[in-house]
PDB file of C-alpha atoms in Angstrom:
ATOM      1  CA  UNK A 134      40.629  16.783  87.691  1.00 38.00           C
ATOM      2  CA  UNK A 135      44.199  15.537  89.034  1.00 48.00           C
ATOM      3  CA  UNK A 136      46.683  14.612  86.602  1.00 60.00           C
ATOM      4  CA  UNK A 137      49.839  12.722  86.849  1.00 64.00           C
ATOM      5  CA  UNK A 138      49.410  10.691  90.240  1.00 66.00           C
ATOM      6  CA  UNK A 139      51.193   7.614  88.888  1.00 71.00           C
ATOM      7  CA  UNK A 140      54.485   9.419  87.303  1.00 68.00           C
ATOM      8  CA  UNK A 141      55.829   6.270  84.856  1.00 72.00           C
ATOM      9  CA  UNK A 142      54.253   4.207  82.286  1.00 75.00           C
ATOM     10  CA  UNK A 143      52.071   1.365  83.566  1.00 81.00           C
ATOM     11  CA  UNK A 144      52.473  -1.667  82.381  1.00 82.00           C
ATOM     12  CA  UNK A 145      49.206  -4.284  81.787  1.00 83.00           C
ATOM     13  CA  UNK A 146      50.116  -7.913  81.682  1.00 86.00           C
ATOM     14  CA  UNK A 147      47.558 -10.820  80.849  1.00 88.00           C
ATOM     15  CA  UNK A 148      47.682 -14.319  82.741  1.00 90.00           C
ATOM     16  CA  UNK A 149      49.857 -15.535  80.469  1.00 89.00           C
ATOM     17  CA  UNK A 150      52.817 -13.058  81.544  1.00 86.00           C
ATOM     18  CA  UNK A 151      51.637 -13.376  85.103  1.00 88.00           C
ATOM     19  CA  UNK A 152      51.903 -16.838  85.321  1.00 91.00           C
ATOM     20  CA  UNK A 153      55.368 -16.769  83.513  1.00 87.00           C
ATOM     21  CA  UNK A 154      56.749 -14.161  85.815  1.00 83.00           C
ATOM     22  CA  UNK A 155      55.179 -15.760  88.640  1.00 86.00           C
ATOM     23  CA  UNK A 156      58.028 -17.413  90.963  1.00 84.00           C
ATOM     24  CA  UNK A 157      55.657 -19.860  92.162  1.00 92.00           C
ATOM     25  CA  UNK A 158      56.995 -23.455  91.536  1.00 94.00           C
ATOM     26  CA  UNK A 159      53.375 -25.104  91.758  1.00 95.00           C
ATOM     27  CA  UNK A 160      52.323 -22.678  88.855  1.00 95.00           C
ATOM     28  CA  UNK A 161      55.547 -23.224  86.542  1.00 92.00           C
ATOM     29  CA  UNK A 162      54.732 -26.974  87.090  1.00 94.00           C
ATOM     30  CA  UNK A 163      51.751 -26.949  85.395  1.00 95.00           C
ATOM     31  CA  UNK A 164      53.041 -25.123  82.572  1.00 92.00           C
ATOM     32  CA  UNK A 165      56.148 -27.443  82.005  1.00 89.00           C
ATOM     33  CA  UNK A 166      54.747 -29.455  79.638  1.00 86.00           C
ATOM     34  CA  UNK A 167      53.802 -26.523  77.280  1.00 88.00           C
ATOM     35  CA  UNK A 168      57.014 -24.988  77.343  1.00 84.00           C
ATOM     36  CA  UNK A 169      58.872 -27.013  75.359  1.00 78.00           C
ATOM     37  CA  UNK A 170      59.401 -26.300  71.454  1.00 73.00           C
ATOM     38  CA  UNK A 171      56.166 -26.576  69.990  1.00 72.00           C
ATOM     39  CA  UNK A 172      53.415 -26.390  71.839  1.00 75.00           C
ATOM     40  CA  UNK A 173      51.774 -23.345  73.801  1.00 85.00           C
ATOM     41  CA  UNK A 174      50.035 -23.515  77.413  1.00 89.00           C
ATOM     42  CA  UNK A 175      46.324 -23.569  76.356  1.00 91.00           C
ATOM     43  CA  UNK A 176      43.943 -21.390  78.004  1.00 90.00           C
ATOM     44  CA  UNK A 177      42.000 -23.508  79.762  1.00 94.00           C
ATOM     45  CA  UNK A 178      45.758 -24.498  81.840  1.00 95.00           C
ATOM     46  CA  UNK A 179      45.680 -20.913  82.231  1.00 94.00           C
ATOM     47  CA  UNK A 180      42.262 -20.150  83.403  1.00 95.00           C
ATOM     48  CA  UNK A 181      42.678 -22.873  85.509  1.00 97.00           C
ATOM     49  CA  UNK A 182      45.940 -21.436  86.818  1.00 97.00           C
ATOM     50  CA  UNK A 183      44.230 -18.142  87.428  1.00 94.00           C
ATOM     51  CA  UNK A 184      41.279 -19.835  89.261  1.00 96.00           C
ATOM     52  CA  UNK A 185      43.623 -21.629  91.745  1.00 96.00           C
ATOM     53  CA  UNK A 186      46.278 -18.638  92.570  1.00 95.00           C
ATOM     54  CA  UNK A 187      43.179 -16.120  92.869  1.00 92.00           C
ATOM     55  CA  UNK A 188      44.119 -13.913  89.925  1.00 91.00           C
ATOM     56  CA  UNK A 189      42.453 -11.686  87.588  1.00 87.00           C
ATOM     57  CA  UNK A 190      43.166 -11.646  84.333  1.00 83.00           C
ATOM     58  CA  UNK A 191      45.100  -8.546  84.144  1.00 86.00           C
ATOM     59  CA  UNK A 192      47.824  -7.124  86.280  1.00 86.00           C
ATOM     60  CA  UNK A 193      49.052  -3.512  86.013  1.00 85.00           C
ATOM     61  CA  UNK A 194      52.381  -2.467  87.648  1.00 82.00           C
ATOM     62  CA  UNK A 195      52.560   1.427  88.030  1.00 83.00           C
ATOM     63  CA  UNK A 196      54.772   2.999  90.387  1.00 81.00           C
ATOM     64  CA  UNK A 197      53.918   6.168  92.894  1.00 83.00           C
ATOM     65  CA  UNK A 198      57.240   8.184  93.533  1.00 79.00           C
ATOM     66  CA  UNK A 199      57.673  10.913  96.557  1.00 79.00           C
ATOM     67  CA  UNK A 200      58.230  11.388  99.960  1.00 79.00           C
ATOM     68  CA  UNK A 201      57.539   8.811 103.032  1.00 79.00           C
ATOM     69  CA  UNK A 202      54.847  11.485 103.623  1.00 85.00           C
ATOM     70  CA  UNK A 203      52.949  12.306 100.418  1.00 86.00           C
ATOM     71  CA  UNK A 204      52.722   8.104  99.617  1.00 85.00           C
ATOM     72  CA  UNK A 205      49.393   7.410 101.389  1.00 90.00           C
ATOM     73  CA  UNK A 206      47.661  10.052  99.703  1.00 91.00           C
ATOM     74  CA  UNK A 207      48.824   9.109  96.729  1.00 89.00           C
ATOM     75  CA  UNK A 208      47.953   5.709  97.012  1.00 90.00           C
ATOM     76  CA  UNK A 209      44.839   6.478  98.330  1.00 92.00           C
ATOM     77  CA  UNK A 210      44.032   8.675  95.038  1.00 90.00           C
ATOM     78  CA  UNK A 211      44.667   5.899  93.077  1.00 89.00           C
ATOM     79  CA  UNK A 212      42.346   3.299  95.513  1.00 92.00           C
ATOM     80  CA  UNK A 213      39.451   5.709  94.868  1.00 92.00           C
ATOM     81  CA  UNK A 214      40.115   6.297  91.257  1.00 88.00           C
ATOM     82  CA  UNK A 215      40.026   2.304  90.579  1.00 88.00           C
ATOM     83  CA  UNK A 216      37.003   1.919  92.998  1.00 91.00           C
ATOM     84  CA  UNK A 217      34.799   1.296  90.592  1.00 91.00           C
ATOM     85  CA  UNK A 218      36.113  -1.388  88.703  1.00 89.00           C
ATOM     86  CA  UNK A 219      34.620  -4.947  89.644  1.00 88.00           C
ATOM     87  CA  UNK A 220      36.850  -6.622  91.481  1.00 87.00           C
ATOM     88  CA  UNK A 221      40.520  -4.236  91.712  1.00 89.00           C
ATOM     89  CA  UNK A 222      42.643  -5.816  93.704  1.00 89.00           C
ATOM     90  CA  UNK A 223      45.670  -3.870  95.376  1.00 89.00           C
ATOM     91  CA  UNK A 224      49.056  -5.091  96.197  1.00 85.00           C
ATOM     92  CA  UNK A 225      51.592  -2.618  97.062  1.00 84.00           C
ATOM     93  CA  UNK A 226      55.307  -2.757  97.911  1.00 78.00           C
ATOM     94  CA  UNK A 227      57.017   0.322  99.168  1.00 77.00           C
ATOM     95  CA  UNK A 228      60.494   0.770  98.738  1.00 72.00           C
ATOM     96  CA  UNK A 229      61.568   3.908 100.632  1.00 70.00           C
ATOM     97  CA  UNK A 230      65.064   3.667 102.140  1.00 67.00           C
ATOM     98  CA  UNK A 231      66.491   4.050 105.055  1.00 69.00           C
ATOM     99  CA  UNK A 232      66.330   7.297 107.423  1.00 72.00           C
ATOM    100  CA  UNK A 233      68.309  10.009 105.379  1.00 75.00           C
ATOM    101  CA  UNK A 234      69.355   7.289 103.233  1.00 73.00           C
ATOM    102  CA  UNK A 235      68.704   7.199  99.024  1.00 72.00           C
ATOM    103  CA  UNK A 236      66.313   3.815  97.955  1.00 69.00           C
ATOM    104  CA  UNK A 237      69.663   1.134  97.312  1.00 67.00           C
ATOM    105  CA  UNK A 238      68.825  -2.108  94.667  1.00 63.00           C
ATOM    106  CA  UNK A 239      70.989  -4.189  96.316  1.00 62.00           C
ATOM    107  CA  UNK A 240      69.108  -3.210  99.990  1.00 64.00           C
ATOM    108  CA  UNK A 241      65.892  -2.373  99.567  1.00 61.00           C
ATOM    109  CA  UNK A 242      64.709  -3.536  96.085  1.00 60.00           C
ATOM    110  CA  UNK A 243      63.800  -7.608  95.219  1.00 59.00           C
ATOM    111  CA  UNK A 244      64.374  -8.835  91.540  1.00 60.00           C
ATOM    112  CA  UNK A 245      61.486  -7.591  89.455  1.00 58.00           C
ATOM    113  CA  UNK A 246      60.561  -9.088  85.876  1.00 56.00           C
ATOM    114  CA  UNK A 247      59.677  -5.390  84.680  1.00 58.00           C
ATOM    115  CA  UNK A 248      61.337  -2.750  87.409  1.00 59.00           C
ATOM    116  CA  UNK A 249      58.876   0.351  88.000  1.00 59.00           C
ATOM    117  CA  UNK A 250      61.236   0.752  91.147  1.00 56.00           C
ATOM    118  CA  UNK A 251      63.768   2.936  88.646  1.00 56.00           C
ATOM    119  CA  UNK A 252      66.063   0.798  90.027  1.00 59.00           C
ATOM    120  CA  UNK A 253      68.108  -0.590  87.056  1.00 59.00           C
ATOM    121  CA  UNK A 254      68.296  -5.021  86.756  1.00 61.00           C
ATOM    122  CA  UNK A 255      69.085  -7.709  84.196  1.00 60.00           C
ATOM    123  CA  UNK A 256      66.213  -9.403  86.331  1.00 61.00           C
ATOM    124  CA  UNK A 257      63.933  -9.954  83.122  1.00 60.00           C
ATOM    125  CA  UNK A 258      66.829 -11.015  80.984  1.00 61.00           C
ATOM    126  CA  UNK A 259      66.017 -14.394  82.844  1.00 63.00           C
ATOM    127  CA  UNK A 260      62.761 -14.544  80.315  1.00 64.00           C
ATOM    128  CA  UNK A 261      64.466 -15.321  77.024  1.00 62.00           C
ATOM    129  CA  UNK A 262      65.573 -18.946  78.732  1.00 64.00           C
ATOM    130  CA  UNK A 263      61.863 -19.246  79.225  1.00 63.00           C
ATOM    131  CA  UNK A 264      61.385 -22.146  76.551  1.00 63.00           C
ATOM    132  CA  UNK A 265      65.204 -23.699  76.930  1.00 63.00           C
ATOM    133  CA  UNK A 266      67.662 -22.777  74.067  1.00 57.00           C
ATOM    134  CA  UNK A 267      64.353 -21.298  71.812  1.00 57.00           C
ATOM    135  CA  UNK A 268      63.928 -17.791  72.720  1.00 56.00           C
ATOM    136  CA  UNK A 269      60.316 -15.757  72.571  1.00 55.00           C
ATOM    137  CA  UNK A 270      59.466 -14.088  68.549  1.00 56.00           C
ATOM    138  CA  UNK A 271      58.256 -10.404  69.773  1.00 56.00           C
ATOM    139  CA  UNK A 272      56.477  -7.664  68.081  1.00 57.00           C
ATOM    140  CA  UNK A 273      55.909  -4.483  69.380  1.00 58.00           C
ATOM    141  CA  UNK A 274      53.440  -1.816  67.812  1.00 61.00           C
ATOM    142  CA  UNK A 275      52.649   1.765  69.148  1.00 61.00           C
ATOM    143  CA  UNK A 276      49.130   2.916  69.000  1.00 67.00           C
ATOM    144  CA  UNK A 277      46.851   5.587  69.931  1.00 61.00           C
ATOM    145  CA  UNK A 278      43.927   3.302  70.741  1.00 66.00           C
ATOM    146  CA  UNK A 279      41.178   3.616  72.906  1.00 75.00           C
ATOM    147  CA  UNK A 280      40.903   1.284  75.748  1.00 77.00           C
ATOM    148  CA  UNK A 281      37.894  -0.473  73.678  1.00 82.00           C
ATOM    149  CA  UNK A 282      40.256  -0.240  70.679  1.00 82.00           C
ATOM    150  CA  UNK A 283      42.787  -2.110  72.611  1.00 81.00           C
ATOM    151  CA  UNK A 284      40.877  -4.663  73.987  1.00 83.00           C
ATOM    152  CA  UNK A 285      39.419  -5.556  70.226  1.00 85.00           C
ATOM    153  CA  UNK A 286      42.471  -5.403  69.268  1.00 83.00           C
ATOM    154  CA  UNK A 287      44.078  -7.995  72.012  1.00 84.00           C
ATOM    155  CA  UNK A 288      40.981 -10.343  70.810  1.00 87.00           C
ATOM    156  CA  UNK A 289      42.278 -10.708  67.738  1.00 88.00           C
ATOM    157  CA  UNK A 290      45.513 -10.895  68.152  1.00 84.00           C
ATOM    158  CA  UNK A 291      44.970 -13.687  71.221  1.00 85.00           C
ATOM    159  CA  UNK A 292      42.986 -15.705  68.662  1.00 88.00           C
ATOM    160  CA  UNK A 293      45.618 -15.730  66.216  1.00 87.00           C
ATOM    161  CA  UNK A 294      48.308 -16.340  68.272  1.00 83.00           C
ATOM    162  CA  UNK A 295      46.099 -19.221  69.289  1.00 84.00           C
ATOM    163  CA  UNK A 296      45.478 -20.413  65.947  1.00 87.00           C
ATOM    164  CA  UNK A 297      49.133 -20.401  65.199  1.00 84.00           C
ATOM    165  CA  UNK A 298      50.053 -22.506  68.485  1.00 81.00           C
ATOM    166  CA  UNK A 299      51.941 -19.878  69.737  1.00 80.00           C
ATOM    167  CA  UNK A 300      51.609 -18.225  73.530  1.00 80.00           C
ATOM    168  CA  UNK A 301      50.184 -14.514  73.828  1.00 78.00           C
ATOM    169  CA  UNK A 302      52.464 -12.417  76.091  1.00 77.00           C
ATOM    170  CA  UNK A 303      51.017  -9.340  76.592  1.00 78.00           C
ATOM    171  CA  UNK A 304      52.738  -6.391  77.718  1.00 77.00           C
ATOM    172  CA  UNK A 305      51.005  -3.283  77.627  1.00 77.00           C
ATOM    173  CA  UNK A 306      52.950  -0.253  78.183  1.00 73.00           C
ATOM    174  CA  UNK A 307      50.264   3.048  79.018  1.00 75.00           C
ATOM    175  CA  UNK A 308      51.443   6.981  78.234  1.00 70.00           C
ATOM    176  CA  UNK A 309      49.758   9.794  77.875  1.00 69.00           C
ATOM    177  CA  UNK A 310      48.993   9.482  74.355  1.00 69.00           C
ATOM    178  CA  UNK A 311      49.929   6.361  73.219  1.00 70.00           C
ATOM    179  CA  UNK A 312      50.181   2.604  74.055  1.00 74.00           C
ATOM    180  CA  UNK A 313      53.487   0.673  73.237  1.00 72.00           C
ATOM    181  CA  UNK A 314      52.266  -3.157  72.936  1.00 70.00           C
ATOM    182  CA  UNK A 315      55.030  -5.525  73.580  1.00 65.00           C
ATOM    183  CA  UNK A 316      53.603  -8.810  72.500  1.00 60.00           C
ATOM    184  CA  UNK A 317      55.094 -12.321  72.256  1.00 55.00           C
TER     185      UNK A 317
END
């Protein structure tokens, strides 16, 4: 079996981060009125969100690195290995430079909220404003879970962010061995 097809750390974001990150005006609009202090954007605003943009519930961002001529194959690797999940969805981006030239942020790379381009940004900086002067409370725990593990584990955690009134941002972050959940 092939290893290491998608070289950095994938990161898995739930609707919540997706519609955050989104630059969509239409879909910020509809979250307004949660994101002042106090409340947080209920799930059925979310769902509904999701339902109207065409979403899933999940996004992963993964990067494939090498040359103009080995990124097909790659990409098609990965196509095939996620074939058999109900409903993948692919959107890809490729940011290869110009002829003889190195991949340049300012030229060839957009503002991303989390850059798998290895293109250095303050882009997701932009975040912390996300509720006016009150910035997001975070928490971040490194585990060796399963995938089932993990998704238990997001269940309870979503229902008692819920419970508390506050918003689940989840953040994923996949290694080898590990998982680094970034969670606010």
């Amino acid at each position: 079996m092939r290893r290491s097809i998608i070289l950095n750390s994938p990161s898995i974001a739930n609707i919540f981060r997706i519609a955050l990150t989104s630059q969509l005006p239409a879909v910020h609009a509809k979250m307004a009125e949660f994101m002042k202090p106090g409340p947080h954007v209920p799930y059925d605003v979310l769902e509904a969100i999701r339902a109207e943009q065409g979403w899933g519930f999940w996004m992963t961002y993964f990067s494939l690195y090498g040359s103009v001529e080995m990124l097909p194959a790659l990409k098609e690797t990965v196509e095939r290995a996620f074939s058999a999940v109900p409903g993948v969805r692919f959107k890809w981006r490729e940011f290869s430079g110009g002829p003889g030239a190195f991949v340049s942020a300012a030229r060839d790379v957009w503002e991303e909220e989390i850059s798998h381009s290895v293109i250095p940004t303050l882009a997701p900086m932009g975040i912390v404003k996300s509720r006016g002067a009150r910035g997001p409370m975070s928490a971040s725990r490194l585990s060796s879970r399963s995938g089932r593990e993990l998704y238990a584990w997001y269940l309870t955690a979503k229902q008692r962010t819920v419970d508390a009134g506050f918003d689940m941002f989840a953040d994923f972050h996949v290694y080898p061995r590990n998982v680094n959940s970034l969670s606010w």
